[in-house]
Tab-separated table of N, CA and C in Angstrom:
chain	number	residue	atom	x	y	z
A	255	MET	N	-0.696	29.555	1.069
A	255	MET	CA	-1.471	28.341	0.973
A	255	MET	C	-1.082	27.420	2.117
A	256	ARG	N	-2.000	26.544	2.481
A	256	ARG	CA	-1.695	25.627	3.576
A	256	ARG	C	-2.018	24.200	3.152
A	257	PRO	N	-1.342	23.221	3.780
A	257	PRO	CA	-1.586	21.818	3.424
A	257	PRO	C	-3.028	21.405	3.704
A	258	ILE	N	-3.475	20.408	3.010
A	258	ILE	CA	-4.828	19.894	3.146
A	258	ILE	C	-5.063	19.334	4.546
A	259	ARG	N	-6.258	19.507	5.036
A	259	ARG	CA	-6.627	19.036	6.373
A	259	ARG	C	-7.174	17.618	6.278
A	260	ALA	N	-7.328	16.985	7.414
A	260	ALA	CA	-7.787	15.601	7.471
A	260	ALA	C	-9.110	15.408	6.736
A	261	ALA	N	-9.988	16.391	6.783
A	261	ALA	CA	-11.288	16.263	6.129
A	261	ALA	C	-11.157	16.137	4.622
A	262	ARG	N	-10.052	16.560	4.072
A	262	ARG	CA	-9.859	16.502	2.626
A	262	ARG	C	-8.892	15.403	2.220
A	263	LEU	N	-8.548	14.505	3.126
A	263	LEU	CA	-7.581	13.464	2.815
A	263	LEU	C	-8.060	12.536	1.715
A	264	GLY	N	-9.345	12.242	1.659
A	264	GLY	CA	-9.856	11.361	0.611
A	264	GLY	C	-9.579	11.928	-0.761
A	265	THR	N	-9.867	13.200	-0.929
A	265	THR	CA	-9.594	13.857	-2.205
A	265	THR	C	-8.109	13.889	-2.467
A	266	ALA	N	-7.326	14.198	-1.462
A	266	ALA	CA	-5.874	14.263	-1.637
A	266	ALA	C	-5.316	12.899	-2.002
A	267	THR	N	-5.817	11.839	-1.377
A	267	THR	CA	-5.326	10.499	-1.675
A	267	THR	C	-5.621	10.140	-3.117
A	268	ALA	N	-6.818	10.463	-3.576
A	268	ALA	CA	-7.164	10.178	-4.964
A	268	ALA	C	-6.286	10.987	-5.908
A	269	LEU	N	-6.066	12.247	-5.566
A	269	LEU	CA	-5.231	13.084	-6.395
A	269	LEU	C	-3.793	12.614	-6.366
A	270	VAL	N	-3.361	12.109	-5.232
A	270	VAL	CA	-2.005	11.574	-5.117
A	270	VAL	C	-1.839	10.423	-6.080
A	271	ALA	N	-2.815	9.553	-6.117
A	271	ALA	CA	-2.723	8.423	-7.031
A	271	ALA	C	-2.642	8.921	-8.461
A	272	LEU	N	-3.317	10.010	-8.733
A	272	LEU	CA	-3.285	10.581	-10.067
A	272	LEU	C	-1.947	11.210	-10.376
A	273	LEU	N	-1.445	12.017	-9.462
A	273	LEU	CA	-0.285	12.834	-9.753
A	273	LEU	C	1.034	12.258	-9.300
A	274	ALA	N	1.057	11.699	-8.127
A	274	ALA	CA	2.319	11.272	-7.558
A	274	ALA	C	2.996	10.249	-8.412
A	275	CYS	N	2.260	9.482	-9.065
A	275	CYS	CA	2.888	8.530	-9.963
A	275	CYS	C	2.924	9.132	-11.347
A	276	ALA	N	2.957	10.424	-11.351
A	276	ALA	CA	3.030	11.110	-12.607
A	276	ALA	C	4.254	10.672	-13.355
A	277	PRO	N	4.765	11.418	-14.307
A	277	PRO	CA	5.860	10.971	-15.141
A	277	PRO	C	6.986	10.419	-14.304
A	278	VAL	N	7.152	9.140	-14.291
A	278	VAL	CA	8.161	8.532	-13.451
A	278	VAL	C	9.091	7.679	-14.282
A	279	ALA	N	10.368	7.692	-13.917
A	279	ALA	CA	11.334	6.850	-14.593
A	279	ALA	C	12.192	6.175	-13.564
A	280	SER	N	12.921	5.135	-13.972
A	280	SER	CA	13.721	4.425	-13.000
A	280	SER	C	14.991	3.913	-13.589
A	281	ALA	N	15.697	3.152	-12.771
A	281	ALA	CA	17.001	2.654	-13.144
A	281	ALA	C	16.970	2.019	-14.512
A	282	ALA	N	17.986	2.279	-15.240
A	282	ALA	CA	18.051	1.792	-16.606
A	282	ALA	C	19.010	0.617	-16.687
A	283	THR	N	18.617	-0.480	-16.081
A	283	THR	CA	19.452	-1.659	-16.150
A	283	THR	C	19.230	-2.336	-17.484
A	284	ASP	N	20.134	-3.197	-17.877
A	284	ASP	CA	20.008	-3.871	-19.163
A	284	ASP	C	18.718	-4.665	-19.271
A	285	THR	N	18.235	-5.231	-18.159
A	285	THR	CA	17.013	-6.022	-18.208
A	285	THR	C	15.771	-5.146	-18.323
A	286	ASP	N	15.889	-3.849	-18.048
A	286	ASP	CA	14.730	-2.967	-18.090
A	286	ASP	C	14.690	-2.087	-19.331
A	287	SER	N	15.700	-2.153	-20.146
A	287	SER	CA	15.695	-1.328	-21.340
A	287	SER	C	15.773	-2.219	-22.560
A	288	ALA	N	15.211	-1.736	-23.620
A	288	ALA	CA	15.201	-2.498	-24.856
A	288	ALA	C	15.310	-1.543	-26.022
A	289	PRO	N	15.882	-2.017	-27.122
A	289	PRO	CA	15.935	-1.154	-28.296
A	289	PRO	C	14.526	-0.949	-28.841
A	290	ALA	N	14.295	0.201	-29.389
A	290	ALA	CA	12.995	0.491	-29.981
A	290	ALA	C	13.224	0.925	-31.422
A	291	LYS	N	12.217	1.503	-31.998
A	291	LYS	CA	12.300	1.915	-33.392
A	291	LYS	C	13.454	2.879	-33.626
A	292	GLY	N	14.169	2.698	-34.698
A	292	GLY	CA	15.218	3.633	-35.095
A	292	GLY	C	16.333	3.813	-34.088
A	293	GLY	N	16.652	2.803	-33.287
A	293	GLY	CA	17.746	2.925	-32.336
A	293	GLY	C	17.364	3.580	-31.030
A	294	ASP	N	16.063	3.847	-30.827
A	294	ASP	CA	15.622	4.412	-29.560
A	294	ASP	C	15.850	3.402	-28.438
A	295	ARG	N	15.827	3.876	-27.219
A	295	ARG	CA	15.963	3.034	-26.026
A	295	ARG	C	14.684	3.162	-25.221
A	296	VAL	N	14.087	2.030	-24.836
A	296	VAL	CA	12.854	2.029	-24.065
A	296	VAL	C	13.138	1.445	-22.685
A	297	ILE	N	12.712	2.160	-21.641
A	297	ILE	CA	12.872	1.727	-20.257
A	297	ILE	C	11.479	1.626	-19.647
A	298	THR	N	11.175	0.490	-19.027
A	298	THR	CA	9.890	0.302	-18.364
A	298	THR	C	10.113	0.260	-16.858
A	299	LEU	N	9.370	1.069	-16.138
A	299	LEU	CA	9.489	1.164	-14.683
A	299	LEU	C	8.117	1.131	-14.031
A	300	ILE	N	8.086	0.736	-12.765
A	300	ILE	CA	6.859	0.752	-11.978
A	300	ILE	C	7.053	1.774	-10.856
A	301	GLY	N	6.140	2.746	-10.776
A	301	GLY	CA	6.222	3.790	-9.763
A	301	GLY	C	5.217	3.569	-8.642
A	302	HIS	N	5.693	3.722	-7.391
A	302	HIS	CA	4.838	3.605	-6.206
A	302	HIS	C	4.820	4.953	-5.493
A	303	LEU	N	3.660	5.554	-5.414
A	303	LEU	CA	3.512	6.827	-4.723
A	303	LEU	C	3.775	6.628	-3.234
A	304	VAL	N	4.694	7.430	-2.668
A	304	VAL	CA	4.997	7.298	-1.244
A	304	VAL	C	4.700	8.562	-0.445
A	305	GLN	N	4.586	9.681	-1.123
A	305	GLN	CA	4.330	10.926	-0.396
A	305	GLN	C	3.698	11.931	-1.340
A	306	GLN	N	2.660	12.619	-0.859
A	306	GLN	CA	2.022	13.653	-1.664
A	306	GLN	C	1.326	14.632	-0.737
A	307	THR	N	1.445	15.903	-1.078
A	307	THR	CA	0.765	16.958	-0.340
A	307	THR	C	0.075	17.853	-1.350
A	308	ARG	N	-1.171	18.193	-1.038
A	308	ARG	CA	-1.947	19.066	-1.911
A	308	ARG	C	-2.080	20.420	-1.243
A	309	PHE	N	-1.894	21.464	-2.032
A	309	PHE	CA	-2.038	22.834	-1.553
A	309	PHE	C	-3.191	23.471	-2.328
A	310	PRO	N	-4.421	23.397	-1.782
A	310	PRO	CA	-5.583	23.926	-2.500
A	310	PRO	C	-5.675	25.447	-2.413
A	311	VAL	N	-6.212	26.027	-3.449
A	311	VAL	CA	-6.471	27.466	-3.477
A	311	VAL	C	-7.695	27.780	-2.622
A	312	ASN	N	-8.740	26.982	-2.745
A	312	ASN	CA	-9.983	27.210	-2.010
A	312	ASN	C	-9.917	26.548	-0.641
A	313	SER	N	-10.326	27.273	0.396
A	313	SER	CA	-10.282	26.738	1.755
A	313	SER	C	-11.222	25.550	1.946
A	314	ASP	N	-12.266	25.439	1.103
A	314	ASP	CA	-13.185	24.299	1.222
A	314	ASP	C	-12.674	23.077	0.460
A	315	GLY	N	-11.550	23.221	-0.224
A	315	GLY	CA	-10.950	22.094	-0.932
A	315	GLY	C	-11.488	21.838	-2.320
A	316	SER	N	-12.478	22.626	-2.774
A	316	SER	CA	-13.000	22.401	-4.117
A	316	SER	C	-11.923	22.754	-5.146
A	317	PRO	N	-11.840	21.985	-6.240
A	317	PRO	CA	-10.793	22.200	-7.237
A	317	PRO	C	-10.821	23.610	-7.814
A	318	ALA	N	-9.634	24.184	-8.003
A	318	ALA	CA	-9.518	25.533	-8.555
A	318	ALA	C	-8.210	25.655	-9.333
A	319	GLN	N	-8.220	26.583	-10.286
A	319	GLN	CA	-6.993	26.890	-11.013
A	319	GLN	C	-5.950	27.346	-9.994
A	320	GLY	N	-4.745	26.798	-10.100
A	320	GLY	CA	-3.674	27.154	-9.187
A	320	GLY	C	-3.461	26.156	-8.057
A	321	ASP	N	-4.375	25.171	-7.888
A	321	ASP	CA	-4.126	24.110	-6.905
A	321	ASP	C	-2.789	23.473	-7.248
A	322	ARG	N	-2.035	23.102	-6.231
A	322	ARG	CA	-0.702	22.527	-6.467
A	322	ARG	C	-0.573	21.231	-5.685
A	323	THR	N	0.069	20.269	-6.300
A	323	THR	CA	0.356	18.996	-5.650
A	323	THR	C	1.848	18.732	-5.770
A	324	VAL	N	2.470	18.332	-4.657
A	324	VAL	CA	3.886	17.995	-4.622
A	324	VAL	C	3.962	16.515	-4.264
A	325	PHE	N	4.778	15.744	-4.987
A	325	PHE	CA	4.791	14.302	-4.759
A	325	PHE	C	6.178	13.691	-4.896
A	326	ARG	N	6.261	12.452	-4.379
A	326	ARG	CA	7.475	11.634	-4.478
A	326	ARG	C	7.026	10.190	-4.674
A	327	SER	N	7.647	9.512	-5.621
A	327	SER	CA	7.365	8.100	-5.876
A	327	SER	C	8.669	7.325	-5.944
A	328	LEU	N	8.626	6.077	-5.506
A	328	LEU	CA	9.772	5.188	-5.661
A	328	LEU	C	9.603	4.439	-6.974
A	329	LEU	N	10.700	4.223	-7.668
A	329	LEU	CA	10.683	3.545	-8.958
A	329	LEU	C	11.297	2.156	-8.833
A	330	PHE	N	10.635	1.200	-9.444
A	330	PHE	CA	11.084	-0.190	-9.426
A	330	PHE	C	11.261	-0.692	-10.856
A	331	ASP	N	12.023	-1.781	-11.011
A	331	ASP	CA	12.230	-2.366	-12.332
A	331	ASP	C	10.895	-2.840	-12.903
A	332	LYS	N	10.912	-3.271	-14.167
A	332	LYS	CA	9.665	-3.634	-14.848
A	332	LYS	C	8.938	-4.800	-14.194
A	333	ASP	N	9.658	-5.621	-13.407
A	333	ASP	CA	9.035	-6.735	-12.702
A	333	ASP	C	8.557	-6.337	-11.311
A	334	ASP	N	8.758	-5.062	-10.944
A	334	ASP	CA	8.314	-4.502	-9.668
A	334	ASP	C	8.984	-5.197	-8.480
A	335	ARG	N	10.267	-5.569	-8.648
A	335	ARG	CA	10.989	-6.280	-7.587
A	335	ARG	C	12.081	-5.446	-6.944
A	336	ASN	N	12.865	-4.742	-7.747
A	336	ASN	CA	14.039	-4.024	-7.245
A	336	ASN	C	13.875	-2.520	-7.429
A	337	GLN	N	14.080	-1.777	-6.332
A	337	GLN	CA	14.015	-0.321	-6.444
A	337	GLN	C	15.216	0.165	-7.234
A	338	VAL	N	14.938	1.045	-8.221
A	338	VAL	CA	16.006	1.532	-9.092
A	338	VAL	C	16.124	3.055	-9.104
A	339	GLY	N	15.246	3.744	-8.392
A	339	GLY	CA	15.314	5.203	-8.376
A	339	GLY	C	14.093	5.793	-7.719
A	340	GLU	N	13.908	7.073	-7.960
A	340	GLU	CA	12.721	7.760	-7.447
A	340	GLU	C	12.399	8.916	-8.370
A	341	THR	N	11.213	9.437	-8.193
A	341	THR	CA	10.790	10.599	-8.955
A	341	THR	C	10.173	11.610	-7.998
A	342	ASP	N	10.406	12.875	-8.283
A	342	ASP	CA	9.891	13.966	-7.465
A	342	ASP	C	9.333	15.017	-8.407
A	343	GLY	N	8.213	15.632	-8.025
A	343	GLY	CA	7.669	16.641	-8.906
A	343	GLY	C	6.531	17.441	-8.319
A	344	THR	N	6.040	18.354	-9.154
A	344	THR	CA	4.894	19.182	-8.798
A	344	THR	C	3.942	19.238	-9.985
A	345	CYS	N	2.667	19.343	-9.675
A	345	CYS	CA	1.645	19.543	-10.701
A	345	CYS	C	0.768	20.708	-10.262
A	346	THR	N	0.425	21.563	-11.208
A	346	THR	CA	-0.419	22.726	-10.940
A	346	THR	C	-1.665	22.646	-11.815
A	347	THR	N	-2.828	22.772	-11.192
A	347	THR	CA	-4.080	22.750	-11.933
A	347	THR	C	-4.161	24.000	-12.804
A	348	THR	N	-4.409	23.793	-14.088
A	348	THR	CA	-4.524	24.920	-15.019
A	348	THR	C	-5.967	25.194	-15.410
A	349	THR	N	-6.826	24.175	-15.320
A	349	THR	CA	-8.248	24.370	-15.601
A	349	THR	C	-9.061	23.314	-14.872
A	350	VAL	N	-10.269	23.688	-14.458
A	350	VAL	CA	-11.178	22.735	-13.818
A	350	VAL	C	-12.376	22.440	-14.725
A	351	GLU	N	-12.475	23.116	-15.858
A	351	GLU	CA	-13.562	22.881	-16.800
A	351	GLU	C	-13.213	21.700	-17.709
A	352	ASN	N	-14.265	21.089	-18.277
A	352	ASN	CA	-14.103	20.035	-19.277
A	352	ASN	C	-13.161	18.922	-18.834
A	353	GLY	N	-13.281	18.474	-17.599
A	353	GLY	CA	-12.475	17.374	-17.098
A	353	GLY	C	-11.194	17.792	-16.409
A	354	GLY	N	-10.863	19.057	-16.477
A	354	GLY	CA	-9.679	19.563	-15.782
A	354	GLY	C	-8.370	19.177	-16.436
A	355	ALA	N	-7.321	19.915	-16.061
A	355	ALA	CA	-5.985	19.646	-16.583
A	355	ALA	C	-4.954	20.192	-15.609
A	356	GLU	N	-3.787	19.569	-15.635
A	356	GLU	CA	-2.673	20.012	-14.805
A	356	GLU	C	-1.397	20.009	-15.632
A	357	GLU	N	-0.509	20.937	-15.302
A	357	GLU	CA	0.831	20.932	-15.888
A	357	GLU	C	1.766	20.373	-14.825
A	358	CYS	N	2.591	19.397	-15.217
A	358	CYS	CA	3.486	18.735	-14.273
A	358	CYS	C	4.942	18.901	-14.700
A	359	VAL	N	5.804	19.090	-13.713
A	359	VAL	CA	7.254	19.155	-13.910
A	359	VAL	C	7.843	18.119	-12.962
A	360	VAL	N	8.558	17.136	-13.515
A	360	VAL	CA	9.010	15.997	-12.735
A	360	VAL	C	10.467	15.678	-13.050
A	361	THR	N	11.214	15.261	-12.023
A	361	THR	CA	12.589	14.796	-12.196
A	361	THR	C	12.642	13.323	-11.806
A	362	TYR	N	13.214	12.512	-12.674
A	362	TYR	CA	13.424	11.093	-12.422
A	362	TYR	C	14.886	10.908	-12.051
A	363	ASN	N	15.115	10.479	-10.825
A	363	ASN	CA	16.477	10.247	-10.341
A	363	ASN	C	16.795	8.773	-10.542
A	364	LEU	N	17.725	8.498	-11.448
A	364	LEU	CA	18.046	7.132	-11.848
A	364	LEU	C	19.537	6.877	-11.721
A	365	PRO	N	19.936	5.610	-11.674
A	365	PRO	CA	21.364	5.326	-11.695
A	365	PRO	C	21.949	5.899	-12.996
A	366	GLY	N	22.997	6.626	-12.885
A	366	GLY	CA	23.629	7.192	-14.070
A	366	GLY	C	23.195	8.598	-14.397
A	367	GLY	N	22.177	9.123	-13.722
A	367	GLY	CA	21.762	10.494	-13.999
A	367	GLY	C	20.295	10.758	-13.710
A	368	GLN	N	19.852	11.907	-14.190
A	368	GLN	CA	18.473	12.335	-13.989
A	368	GLN	C	17.823	12.612	-15.335
A	369	LEU	N	16.500	12.448	-15.379
A	369	LEU	CA	15.702	12.844	-16.535
A	369	LEU	C	14.752	13.944	-16.096
A	370	SER	N	14.629	14.974	-16.915
A	370	SER	CA	13.667	16.052	-16.677
A	370	SER	C	12.490	15.831	-17.613
A	371	VAL	N	11.273	15.881	-17.053
A	371	VAL	CA	10.056	15.599	-17.818
A	371	VAL	C	9.028	16.674	-17.509
A	372	GLN	N	8.276	17.062	-18.531
A	372	GLN	CA	7.278	18.105	-18.351
A	372	GLN	C	6.119	17.860	-19.296
A	373	GLY	N	4.903	18.217	-18.856
A	373	GLY	CA	3.763	18.115	-19.753
A	373	GLY	C	2.440	18.228	-19.037
A	374	MET	N	1.388	18.043	-19.809
A	374	MET	CA	0.019	18.179	-19.318
A	374	MET	C	-0.583	16.809	-19.018
A	375	VAL	N	-1.481	16.804	-18.024
A	375	VAL	CA	-2.305	15.634	-17.727
A	375	VAL	C	-3.740	16.126	-17.831
A	376	PHE	N	-4.509	15.515	-18.742
A	376	PHE	CA	-5.888	15.928	-18.992
A	376	PHE	C	-6.855	14.919	-18.360
A	377	GLY	N	-8.079	15.371	-18.077
A	377	GLY	CA	-9.110	14.481	-17.552
A	377	GLY	C	-8.918	14.133	-16.094
A	378	ILE	N	-8.390	15.072	-15.319
A	378	ILE	CA	-8.094	14.816	-13.901
A	378	ILE	C	-9.316	14.897	-13.005
A	379	LEU	N	-10.426	15.458	-13.523
A	379	LEU	CA	-11.639	15.647	-12.717
A	379	LEU	C	-12.854	15.040	-13.402
A	380	THR	N	-13.709	14.404	-12.593
A	380	THR	CA	-14.995	13.910	-13.055
A	380	THR	C	-16.036	14.440	-12.081
A	381	ASN	N	-16.963	15.240	-12.577
A	381	ASN	CA	-17.989	15.862	-11.730
A	381	ASN	C	-17.365	16.612	-10.554
A	382	GLY	N	-16.267	17.331	-10.796
A	382	GLY	CA	-15.641	18.157	-9.773
A	382	GLY	C	-14.809	17.393	-8.756
A	383	ARG	N	-14.587	16.107	-8.995
A	383	ARG	CA	-13.779	15.284	-8.086
A	383	ARG	C	-12.672	14.611	-8.886
A	384	PRO	N	-11.588	14.212	-8.193
A	384	PRO	CA	-10.502	13.532	-8.912
A	384	PRO	C	-10.999	12.294	-9.649
A	385	THR	N	-10.556	12.124	-10.883
A	385	THR	CA	-10.912	10.973	-11.697
A	385	THR	C	-10.224	9.729	-11.139
A	386	LEU	N	-11.010	8.655	-10.961
A	386	LEU	CA	-10.457	7.383	-10.492
A	386	LEU	C	-10.848	6.272	-11.451
A	387	PRO	N	-9.933	5.468	-11.898
A	387	PRO	CA	-8.492	5.631	-11.687
A	387	PRO	C	-7.986	6.834	-12.470
A	388	PRO	N	-6.840	7.357	-12.060
A	388	PRO	CA	-6.275	8.514	-12.758
A	388	PRO	C	-6.025	8.201	-14.236
A	389	PRO	N	-6.141	9.209	-15.090
A	389	PRO	CA	-5.962	8.975	-16.520
A	389	PRO	C	-4.511	8.697	-16.900
A	390	SER	N	-4.357	8.020	-18.033
A	390	SER	CA	-3.024	7.835	-18.624
A	390	SER	C	-2.575	9.173	-19.189
A	391	PHE	N	-1.271	9.317	-19.414
A	391	PHE	CA	-0.764	10.555	-20.006
A	391	PHE	C	0.562	10.309	-20.697
A	392	ASP	N	0.936	11.254	-21.548
A	392	ASP	CA	2.232	11.282	-22.215
A	392	ASP	C	2.854	12.638	-21.933
A	393	ASN	N	4.090	12.648	-21.443
A	393	ASN	CA	4.823	13.889	-21.176
A	393	ASN	C	6.151	13.838	-21.910
A	394	GLY	N	6.691	15.008	-22.215
A	394	GLY	CA	7.935	15.096	-22.963
A	394	GLY	C	9.168	15.118	-22.078
A	395	ILE	N	10.214	14.438	-22.532
A	395	ILE	CA	11.516	14.495	-21.870
A	395	ILE	C	12.206	15.750	-22.382
A	396	THR	N	12.587	16.627	-21.461
A	396	THR	CA	13.158	17.918	-21.857
A	396	THR	C	14.668	17.993	-21.657
A	397	GLY	N	15.263	16.961	-21.066
A	397	GLY	CA	16.713	16.955	-20.866
A	397	GLY	C	17.097	15.999	-19.767
A	398	GLY	N	18.354	16.089	-19.353
A	398	GLY	CA	18.824	15.202	-18.305
A	398	GLY	C	20.265	15.477	-17.949
A	399	THR	N	20.785	14.635	-17.057
A	399	THR	CA	22.180	14.732	-16.626
A	399	THR	C	22.832	13.359	-16.768
A	400	GLY	N	24.170	13.325	-16.655
A	400	GLY	CA	24.896	12.062	-16.726
A	400	GLY	C	24.634	11.345	-18.031
A	401	GLU	N	24.310	10.059	-17.966
A	401	GLU	CA	24.067	9.296	-19.192
A	401	GLU	C	22.821	9.762	-19.942
A	402	PHE	N	22.013	10.609	-19.300
A	402	PHE	CA	20.814	11.143	-19.946
A	402	PHE	C	21.007	12.587	-20.416
A	403	ASP	N	22.262	13.044	-20.451
A	403	ASP	CA	22.580	14.401	-20.897
A	403	ASP	C	21.978	14.642	-22.278
A	404	GLN	N	21.257	15.718	-22.434
A	404	GLN	CA	20.607	16.122	-23.679
A	404	GLN	C	19.538	15.121	-24.142
A	405	ALA	N	18.967	14.373	-23.205
A	405	ALA	CA	17.946	13.378	-23.538
A	405	ALA	C	16.706	14.033	-24.134
A	406	ARG	N	16.075	13.323	-25.044
A	406	ARG	CA	14.810	13.716	-25.651
A	406	ARG	C	13.958	12.476	-25.778
A	407	GLY	N	12.667	12.664	-25.871
A	407	GLY	CA	11.748	11.543	-26.020
A	407	GLY	C	10.479	11.815	-25.249
A	408	GLN	N	9.845	10.740	-24.781
A	408	GLN	CA	8.596	10.898	-24.040
A	408	GLN	C	8.450	9.814	-22.994
A	409	VAL	N	7.566	10.100	-22.027
A	409	VAL	CA	7.211	9.142	-20.986
A	409	VAL	C	5.704	8.920	-21.086
A	410	HIS	N	5.303	7.650	-21.172
A	410	HIS	CA	3.890	7.293	-21.167
A	410	HIS	C	3.600	6.641	-19.819
A	411	ALA	N	2.503	7.028	-19.165
A	411	ALA	CA	2.143	6.478	-17.860
A	411	ALA	C	0.735	5.902	-17.888
A	412	ASP	N	0.599	4.708	-17.304
A	412	ASP	CA	-0.696	4.045	-17.135
A	412	ASP	C	-0.857	3.669	-15.674
A	413	THR	N	-2.046	3.899	-15.122
A	413	THR	CA	-2.343	3.467	-13.766
A	413	THR	C	-2.578	1.967	-13.788
A	414	ILE	N	-1.881	1.238	-12.889
A	414	ILE	CA	-2.033	-0.220	-12.839
A	414	ILE	C	-2.489	-0.699	-11.452
A	415	GLY	N	-2.734	0.233	-10.544
A	415	GLY	CA	-3.201	-0.090	-9.199
A	415	GLY	C	-3.303	1.192	-8.395
A	416	THR	N	-3.793	1.108	-7.179
A	416	THR	CA	-3.910	2.288	-6.331
A	416	THR	C	-2.518	2.812	-5.993
A	417	GLY	N	-2.247	4.055	-6.392
A	417	GLY	CA	-0.941	4.662	-6.146
A	417	GLY	C	0.189	3.994	-6.907
A	418	LYS	N	-0.130	3.326	-8.004
A	418	LYS	CA	0.873	2.555	-8.747
A	418	LYS	C	0.705	2.792	-10.251
A	419	ARG	N	1.820	3.120	-10.904
A	419	ARG	CA	1.802	3.371	-12.349
A	419	ARG	C	2.929	2.650	-13.056
A	420	ARG	N	2.671	2.309	-14.320
A	420	ARG	CA	3.717	1.789	-15.203
A	420	ARG	C	4.162	2.945	-16.090
A	421	PHE	N	5.487	3.192	-16.094
A	421	PHE	CA	6.060	4.237	-16.922
A	421	PHE	C	6.871	3.602	-18.036
A	422	THR	N	6.558	4.014	-19.252
A	422	THR	CA	7.330	3.564	-20.400
A	422	THR	C	8.069	4.776	-20.925
A	423	ILE	N	9.393	4.745	-20.774
A	423	ILE	CA	10.248	5.864	-21.169
A	423	ILE	C	10.849	5.535	-22.515
A	424	ASP	N	10.553	6.354	-23.507
A	424	ASP	CA	11.072	6.165	-24.859
A	424	ASP	C	12.098	7.256	-25.125
A	425	LEU	N	13.373	6.892	-25.019
A	425	LEU	CA	14.474	7.844	-25.236
A	425	LEU	C	14.852	7.844	-26.713
A	426	ASP	N	14.848	9.007	-27.321
A	426	ASP	CA	15.285	9.138	-28.710
A	426	ASP	C	16.792	9.162	-28.741
A	427	ARG	N	17.360	8.547	-29.735
A	427	ARG	CA	18.827	8.554	-29.903
A	427	ARG	C	19.203	9.490	-31.004
């Protein structure tokens, strides 16, 4: 596979906004985390997409099963002022029918450790083109390192601007 060409940058940019700010988490400072139901810990972060490359299956760039996107986003505190980490990941298109879907595997690099997140993003395509704004999604936390060792829970993401998402990380205790 080869990286997308300039003629497909518009599609790639839209897809980047969809995926690059995929499941993202950030520094867990006291001001960014709060207790939740049953002793859970909630961390709110703002993700800014900074790099994304799309590897299409079809040479004409039309969406296909197996398309892959690799991305990197910077993570900021809930007030979007201080950088607290970054997220890196890949998403693979699993279907282009009925709005399309992708499976994403993402690592959130935060102070104190990393979070591993995985899950599906549905509704990525509208009439064969990337959905704008990208859809919200929920992905599962599958583990972590350091202070996030054996972490479980979920990450909810909402698009709040071009290439910008709010991530709400709900860590189960």
